Backbone as XML, in Angstrom:
<?xml version="1.0"?>
<chain id="A" units="angstrom">
  <residue number="1" name="UNK">
    <atom name="N" x="78.178" y="171.420" z="22.881"/>
    <atom name="CA" x="79.457" y="171.379" z="23.547"/>
    <atom name="C" x="80.547" y="171.746" z="22.552"/>
  </residue>
  <residue number="2" name="UNK">
    <atom name="N" x="81.430" y="172.614" z="22.957"/>
    <atom name="CA" x="82.540" y="172.984" z="22.098"/>
    <atom name="C" x="83.811" y="172.332" z="22.612"/>
  </residue>
  <residue number="3" name="UNK">
    <atom name="N" x="84.724" y="172.128" z="21.708"/>
    <atom name="CA" x="86.005" y="171.566" z="22.086"/>
    <atom name="C" x="87.079" y="172.135" z="21.180"/>
  </residue>
  <residue number="4" name="UNK">
    <atom name="N" x="88.287" y="172.090" z="21.682"/>
    <atom name="CA" x="89.413" y="172.537" z="20.870"/>
    <atom name="C" x="89.873" y="171.381" z="20.013"/>
  </residue>
  <residue number="5" name="UNK">
    <atom name="N" x="90.248" y="171.684" z="18.802"/>
    <atom name="CA" x="90.731" y="170.636" z="17.925"/>
    <atom name="C" x="92.201" y="170.370" z="18.252"/>
  </residue>
  <residue number="6" name="UNK">
    <atom name="N" x="92.549" y="169.112" z="18.341"/>
    <atom name="CA" x="93.920" y="168.735" z="18.682"/>
    <atom name="C" x="94.818" y="168.886" z="17.451"/>
  </residue>
  <residue number="7" name="UNK">
    <atom name="N" x="96.099" y="168.805" z="17.686"/>
    <atom name="CA" x="97.052" y="168.888" z="16.577"/>
    <atom name="C" x="96.817" y="167.733" z="15.602"/>
  </residue>
  <residue number="8" name="UNK">
    <atom name="N" x="96.569" y="166.555" z="16.150"/>
    <atom name="CA" x="96.306" y="165.395" z="15.300"/>
    <atom name="C" x="95.030" y="165.624" z="14.491"/>
  </residue>
  <residue number="9" name="UNK">
    <atom name="N" x="94.009" y="166.213" z="15.114"/>
    <atom name="CA" x="92.776" y="166.530" z="14.406"/>
    <atom name="C" x="93.002" y="167.544" z="13.301"/>
  </residue>
  <residue number="10" name="UNK">
    <atom name="N" x="93.850" y="168.541" z="13.571"/>
    <atom name="CA" x="94.171" y="169.542" z="12.544"/>
    <atom name="C" x="94.832" y="168.897" z="11.337"/>
  </residue>
  <residue number="11" name="UNK">
    <atom name="N" x="95.710" y="167.938" z="11.598"/>
    <atom name="CA" x="96.387" y="167.255" z="10.491"/>
    <atom name="C" x="95.400" y="166.455" z="9.654"/>
  </residue>
  <residue number="12" name="UNK">
    <atom name="N" x="94.453" y="165.792" z="10.313"/>
    <atom name="CA" x="93.415" y="165.073" z="9.571"/>
    <atom name="C" x="92.584" y="166.046" z="8.736"/>
  </residue>
  <residue number="13" name="UNK">
    <atom name="N" x="92.236" y="167.204" z="9.311"/>
    <atom name="CA" x="91.438" y="168.181" z="8.565"/>
    <atom name="C" x="92.201" y="168.744" z="7.374"/>
  </residue>
  <residue number="14" name="UNK">
    <atom name="N" x="93.495" y="168.979" z="7.553"/>
    <atom name="CA" x="94.298" y="169.466" z="6.428"/>
    <atom name="C" x="94.309" y="168.443" z="5.292"/>
  </residue>
  <residue number="15" name="UNK">
    <atom name="N" x="94.412" y="167.180" z="5.652"/>
    <atom name="CA" x="94.379" y="166.126" z="4.638"/>
    <atom name="C" x="93.027" y="166.099" z="3.946"/>
  </residue>
  <residue number="16" name="UNK">
    <atom name="N" x="91.952" y="166.223" z="4.713"/>
    <atom name="CA" x="90.608" y="166.236" z="4.138"/>
    <atom name="C" x="90.447" y="167.404" z="3.167"/>
  </residue>
  <residue number="17" name="UNK">
    <atom name="N" x="90.944" y="168.577" z="3.552"/>
    <atom name="CA" x="90.843" y="169.747" z="2.677"/>
    <atom name="C" x="91.635" y="169.550" z="1.392"/>
  </residue>
  <residue number="18" name="UNK">
    <atom name="N" x="92.807" y="168.945" z="1.499"/>
    <atom name="CA" x="93.615" y="168.665" z="0.312"/>
    <atom name="C" x="92.883" y="167.695" z="-0.608"/>
  </residue>
  <residue number="19" name="UNK">
    <atom name="N" x="92.285" y="166.668" z="-0.024"/>
    <atom name="CA" x="91.534" y="165.700" z="-0.829"/>
    <atom name="C" x="90.345" y="166.368" z="-1.522"/>
  </residue>
  <residue number="20" name="UNK">
    <atom name="N" x="89.642" y="167.249" z="-0.819"/>
    <atom name="CA" x="88.504" y="167.935" z="-1.436"/>
    <atom name="C" x="88.940" y="168.838" z="-2.580"/>
  </residue>
  <residue number="21" name="UNK">
    <atom name="N" x="90.059" y="169.532" z="-2.395"/>
    <atom name="CA" x="90.576" y="170.363" z="-3.495"/>
    <atom name="C" x="90.924" y="169.491" z="-4.701"/>
  </residue>
  <residue number="22" name="UNK">
    <atom name="N" x="91.512" y="168.348" z="-4.444"/>
    <atom name="CA" x="91.863" y="167.431" z="-5.522"/>
    <atom name="C" x="90.612" y="166.921" z="-6.219"/>
  </residue>
  <residue number="23" name="UNK">
    <atom name="N" x="89.599" y="166.572" z="-5.444"/>
    <atom name="CA" x="88.356" y="166.055" z="-6.025"/>
    <atom name="C" x="87.704" y="167.081" z="-6.944"/>
  </residue>
  <residue number="24" name="UNK">
    <atom name="N" x="87.802" y="168.353" z="-6.578"/>
    <atom name="CA" x="87.186" y="169.411" z="-7.405"/>
    <atom name="C" x="87.851" y="169.535" z="-8.768"/>
  </residue>
  <residue number="25" name="UNK">
    <atom name="N" x="89.105" y="169.122" z="-8.870"/>
    <atom name="CA" x="89.818" y="169.251" z="-10.145"/>
    <atom name="C" x="89.689" y="168.011" z="-11.023"/>
  </residue>
  <residue number="26" name="UNK">
    <atom name="N" x="89.076" y="166.957" z="-10.499"/>
    <atom name="CA" x="88.977" y="165.695" z="-11.237"/>
    <atom name="C" x="87.927" y="165.809" z="-12.341"/>
  </residue>
  <residue number="27" name="UNK">
    <atom name="N" x="88.241" y="165.207" z="-13.470"/>
    <atom name="CA" x="87.261" y="165.156" z="-14.553"/>
    <atom name="C" x="86.450" y="163.872" z="-14.503"/>
  </residue>
  <residue number="28" name="UNK">
    <atom name="N" x="86.990" y="162.849" z="-13.855"/>
    <atom name="CA" x="86.276" y="161.580" z="-13.709"/>
    <atom name="C" x="85.421" y="161.644" z="-12.444"/>
  </residue>
  <residue number="29" name="UNK">
    <atom name="N" x="84.119" y="161.689" z="-12.612"/>
    <atom name="CA" x="83.231" y="161.882" z="-11.468"/>
    <atom name="C" x="83.248" y="160.689" z="-10.512"/>
  </residue>
  <residue number="30" name="UNK">
    <atom name="N" x="83.490" y="159.489" z="-11.011"/>
    <atom name="CA" x="83.539" y="158.317" z="-10.130"/>
    <atom name="C" x="84.731" y="158.415" z="-9.184"/>
  </residue>
  <residue number="31" name="UNK">
    <atom name="N" x="85.856" y="158.803" z="-9.708"/>
    <atom name="CA" x="87.050" y="158.946" z="-8.873"/>
    <atom name="C" x="86.881" y="160.129" z="-7.929"/>
  </residue>
  <residue number="32" name="UNK">
    <atom name="N" x="86.296" y="161.212" z="-8.412"/>
    <atom name="CA" x="86.052" y="162.380" z="-7.560"/>
    <atom name="C" x="85.158" y="162.001" z="-6.387"/>
  </residue>
  <residue number="33" name="UNK">
    <atom name="N" x="84.159" y="161.182" z="-6.629"/>
    <atom name="CA" x="83.261" y="160.742" z="-5.552"/>
    <atom name="C" x="84.008" y="159.906" z="-4.519"/>
  </residue>
  <residue number="34" name="UNK">
    <atom name="N" x="84.912" y="159.054" z="-4.980"/>
    <atom name="CA" x="85.699" y="158.241" z="-4.052"/>
    <atom name="C" x="86.623" y="159.118" z="-3.212"/>
  </residue>
  <residue number="35" name="UNK">
    <atom name="N" x="87.202" y="160.121" z="-3.837"/>
    <atom name="CA" x="88.089" y="161.026" z="-3.108"/>
    <atom name="C" x="87.290" y="161.836" z="-2.089"/>
  </residue>
  <residue number="36" name="UNK">
    <atom name="N" x="86.090" y="162.270" z="-2.452"/>
    <atom name="CA" x="85.233" y="162.995" z="-1.505"/>
    <atom name="C" x="84.863" y="162.112" z="-0.323"/>
  </residue>
  <residue number="37" name="UNK">
    <atom name="N" x="84.579" y="160.838" z="-0.587"/>
    <atom name="CA" x="84.254" y="159.905" z="0.497"/>
    <atom name="C" x="85.454" y="159.738" z="1.432"/>
  </residue>
  <residue number="38" name="UNK">
    <atom name="N" x="86.635" y="159.687" z="0.868"/>
    <atom name="CA" x="87.846" y="159.594" z="1.677"/>
    <atom name="C" x="88.027" y="160.861" z="2.511"/>
  </residue>
  <residue number="39" name="UNK">
    <atom name="N" x="87.745" y="162.014" z="1.928"/>
    <atom name="CA" x="87.830" y="163.279" z="2.667"/>
    <atom name="C" x="86.837" y="163.289" z="3.830"/>
  </residue>
  <residue number="40" name="UNK">
    <atom name="N" x="85.629" y="162.777" z="3.600"/>
    <atom name="CA" x="84.634" y="162.680" z="4.680"/>
    <atom name="C" x="85.153" y="161.793" z="5.813"/>
  </residue>
  <residue number="41" name="UNK">
    <atom name="N" x="85.806" y="160.700" z="5.443"/>
    <atom name="CA" x="86.381" y="159.809" z="6.453"/>
    <atom name="C" x="87.444" y="160.532" z="7.274"/>
  </residue>
  <residue number="42" name="UNK">
    <atom name="N" x="88.271" y="161.319" z="6.615"/>
    <atom name="CA" x="89.302" y="162.061" z="7.341"/>
    <atom name="C" x="88.693" y="163.121" z="8.258"/>
  </residue>
  <residue number="43" name="UNK">
    <atom name="N" x="87.572" y="163.709" z="7.861"/>
    <atom name="CA" x="86.896" y="164.659" z="8.743"/>
    <atom name="C" x="86.365" y="163.956" z="9.994"/>
  </residue>
  <residue number="44" name="UNK">
    <atom name="N" x="85.831" y="162.751" z="9.820"/>
    <atom name="CA" x="85.370" y="161.975" z="10.981"/>
    <atom name="C" x="86.552" y="161.615" z="11.879"/>
  </residue>
  <residue number="45" name="UNK">
    <atom name="N" x="87.671" y="161.247" z="11.272"/>
    <atom name="CA" x="88.869" y="160.923" z="12.047"/>
    <atom name="C" x="89.349" y="162.128" z="12.840"/>
  </residue>
  <residue number="46" name="UNK">
    <atom name="N" x="89.248" y="163.307" z="12.261"/>
    <atom name="CA" x="89.672" y="164.530" z="12.950"/>
    <atom name="C" x="88.846" y="164.741" z="14.201"/>
  </residue>
  <residue number="47" name="UNK">
    <atom name="N" x="87.541" y="164.550" z="14.077"/>
    <atom name="CA" x="86.668" y="164.737" z="15.235"/>
    <atom name="C" x="86.961" y="163.700" z="16.309"/>
  </residue>
  <residue number="48" name="UNK">
    <atom name="N" x="87.085" y="162.444" z="15.905"/>
    <atom name="CA" x="87.371" y="161.378" z="16.869"/>
    <atom name="C" x="88.714" y="161.601" z="17.556"/>
  </residue>
  <residue number="49" name="UNK">
    <atom name="N" x="89.725" y="161.984" z="16.777"/>
    <atom name="CA" x="91.054" y="162.203" z="17.342"/>
    <atom name="C" x="91.037" y="163.338" z="18.348"/>
  </residue>
  <residue number="50" name="UNK">
    <atom name="N" x="90.331" y="164.407" z="18.034"/>
    <atom name="CA" x="90.266" y="165.543" z="18.946"/>
    <atom name="C" x="89.555" y="165.179" z="20.239"/>
  </residue>
  <residue number="51" name="UNK">
    <atom name="N" x="88.472" y="164.409" z="20.124"/>
    <atom name="CA" x="87.767" y="163.968" z="21.329"/>
    <atom name="C" x="88.657" y="163.049" z="22.163"/>
  </residue>
  <residue number="52" name="UNK">
    <atom name="N" x="89.328" y="162.125" z="21.515"/>
    <atom name="CA" x="90.194" y="161.193" z="22.238"/>
    <atom name="C" x="91.357" y="161.931" z="22.898"/>
  </residue>
  <residue number="53" name="UNK">
    <atom name="N" x="91.949" y="162.874" z="22.183"/>
    <atom name="CA" x="93.070" y="163.631" z="22.743"/>
    <atom name="C" x="92.612" y="164.489" z="23.926"/>
  </residue>
  <residue number="54" name="UNK">
    <atom name="N" x="91.407" y="165.046" z="23.819"/>
    <atom name="CA" x="90.875" y="165.846" z="24.932"/>
    <atom name="C" x="90.629" y="164.963" z="26.153"/>
  </residue>
  <residue number="55" name="UNK">
    <atom name="N" x="90.112" y="163.766" z="25.926"/>
    <atom name="CA" x="89.871" y="162.841" z="27.047"/>
    <atom name="C" x="91.180" y="162.429" z="27.708"/>
  </residue>
  <residue number="56" name="UNK">
    <atom name="N" x="92.211" y="162.195" z="26.908"/>
    <atom name="CA" x="93.515" y="161.832" z="27.469"/>
    <atom name="C" x="94.090" y="162.993" z="28.288"/>
  </residue>
  <residue number="57" name="UNK">
    <atom name="N" x="93.946" y="164.202" z="27.769"/>
    <atom name="CA" x="94.459" y="165.369" z="28.477"/>
    <atom name="C" x="93.706" y="165.560" z="29.790"/>
  </residue>
  <residue number="58" name="UNK">
    <atom name="N" x="92.391" y="165.344" z="29.768"/>
    <atom name="CA" x="91.593" y="165.465" z="30.979"/>
    <atom name="C" x="92.017" y="164.409" z="32.001"/>
  </residue>
  <residue number="59" name="UNK">
    <atom name="N" x="92.234" y="163.196" z="31.541"/>
    <atom name="CA" x="92.649" y="162.116" z="32.450"/>
    <atom name="C" x="94.006" y="162.418" z="33.075"/>
  </residue>
  <residue number="60" name="UNK">
    <atom name="N" x="94.911" y="162.963" z="32.273"/>
    <atom name="CA" x="96.238" y="163.326" z="32.815"/>
    <atom name="C" x="96.112" y="164.419" z="33.859"/>
  </residue>
  <residue number="61" name="UNK">
    <atom name="N" x="95.258" y="165.414" z="33.586"/>
    <atom name="CA" x="95.110" y="166.514" z="34.551"/>
    <atom name="C" x="94.403" y="166.047" z="35.814"/>
  </residue>
  <residue number="62" name="UNK">
    <atom name="N" x="93.478" y="165.119" z="35.677"/>
    <atom name="CA" x="92.767" y="164.590" z="36.838"/>
    <atom name="C" x="93.695" y="163.725" z="37.696"/>
  </residue>
  <residue number="63" name="UNK">
    <atom name="N" x="94.660" y="163.080" z="37.068"/>
    <atom name="CA" x="95.596" y="162.226" z="37.810"/>
    <atom name="C" x="96.622" y="163.026" z="38.575"/>
  </residue>
  <residue number="64" name="UNK">
    <atom name="N" x="96.823" y="164.272" z="38.166"/>
    <atom name="CA" x="97.836" y="165.101" z="38.822"/>
    <atom name="C" x="97.368" y="165.640" z="40.150"/>
  </residue>
</chain>
């Protein structure tokens, strides 16, 4: 199933990408790993937000 990413999801993905770029420049591998884990969390948030926003949009259209 494909879905469009919501604006909120795009913002989460942009944050995740920024965190990953930052992690790549880190010399401390422990901190880099924590930043990568945070980026993974933001990617999950992007997916959840997009699904939730799509469901809300569908509910609004169904109510009309």
